[in-house]
Amino acid sequence: MTPIPDEPIPDEPSRRTVLSLATTTGLAAALGTLPAAATPARPAEG
């Protein structure tokens, strides 16, 4: 009876952690993409 409730417990926080990491990574990637795209665009225009 103990291992049964223990199995879904670690799965739930694992999904939350993955979503949190994915969200953080997505925001970081979006923020990193903006300046990265603007950097090559400036010398290309000039």
Short mmCIF file of C-alpha atoms in Angstrom, two decimals:
data_model
loop_
_atom_site.label_atom_id
_atom_site.label_comp_id
_atom_site.label_asym_id
_atom_site.label_seq_id
_atom_site.Cartn_x
_atom_site.Cartn_y
_atom_site.Cartn_z
CA MET A 1 0.00 0.00 0.00
CA THR A 2 2.94 2.34 0.66
CA PRO A 3 4.69 2.18 -2.76
CA ILE A 4 1.39 2.75 -4.59
CA PRO A 5 0.77 6.31 -3.29
CA ASP A 6 4.51 7.04 -3.39
CA GLU A 7 4.73 6.46 -7.13
CA PRO A 8 2.34 9.24 -8.30
CA ILE A 9 3.67 11.67 -5.67
CA PRO A 10 7.15 12.09 -7.23
CA ASP A 11 5.62 12.17 -10.73
CA GLU A 12 3.50 15.24 -9.96
CA PRO A 13 6.34 17.46 -8.65
CA SER A 14 8.55 16.18 -11.47
CA ARG A 15 6.09 17.49 -14.06
CA ARG A 16 5.82 20.79 -12.22
CA THR A 17 9.62 21.09 -12.13
CA VAL A 18 9.87 20.31 -15.85
CA LEU A 19 7.23 22.90 -16.66
CA SER A 20 9.00 25.46 -14.46
CA LEU A 21 12.34 24.73 -16.12
CA ALA A 22 10.75 24.82 -19.58
CA THR A 23 9.08 28.16 -18.82
CA THR A 24 12.29 29.64 -17.40
CA THR A 25 14.31 28.31 -20.32
CA GLY A 26 11.75 29.63 -22.80
CA LEU A 27 11.84 33.11 -21.26
CA ALA A 28 15.64 33.07 -21.14
CA ALA A 29 15.79 31.90 -24.76
CA ALA A 30 13.32 34.59 -25.86
CA LEU A 31 15.26 37.30 -24.01
CA GLY A 32 18.54 35.95 -25.38
CA THR A 33 17.16 35.79 -28.93
CA LEU A 34 16.07 39.44 -29.02
CA PRO A 35 19.52 40.95 -28.36
CA ALA A 36 21.19 38.23 -30.42
CA ALA A 37 19.00 39.06 -33.45
CA ALA A 38 19.48 42.81 -32.91
CA THR A 39 23.27 42.49 -32.68
CA PRO A 40 23.88 41.15 -36.24
CA ALA A 41 21.13 43.42 -37.59
CA ARG A 42 22.94 46.61 -36.52
CA PRO A 43 26.22 45.96 -38.38
CA ALA A 44 24.25 44.62 -41.35
CA GLU A 45 22.34 47.90 -41.64
CA GLY A 46 25.40 50.07 -41.03
#
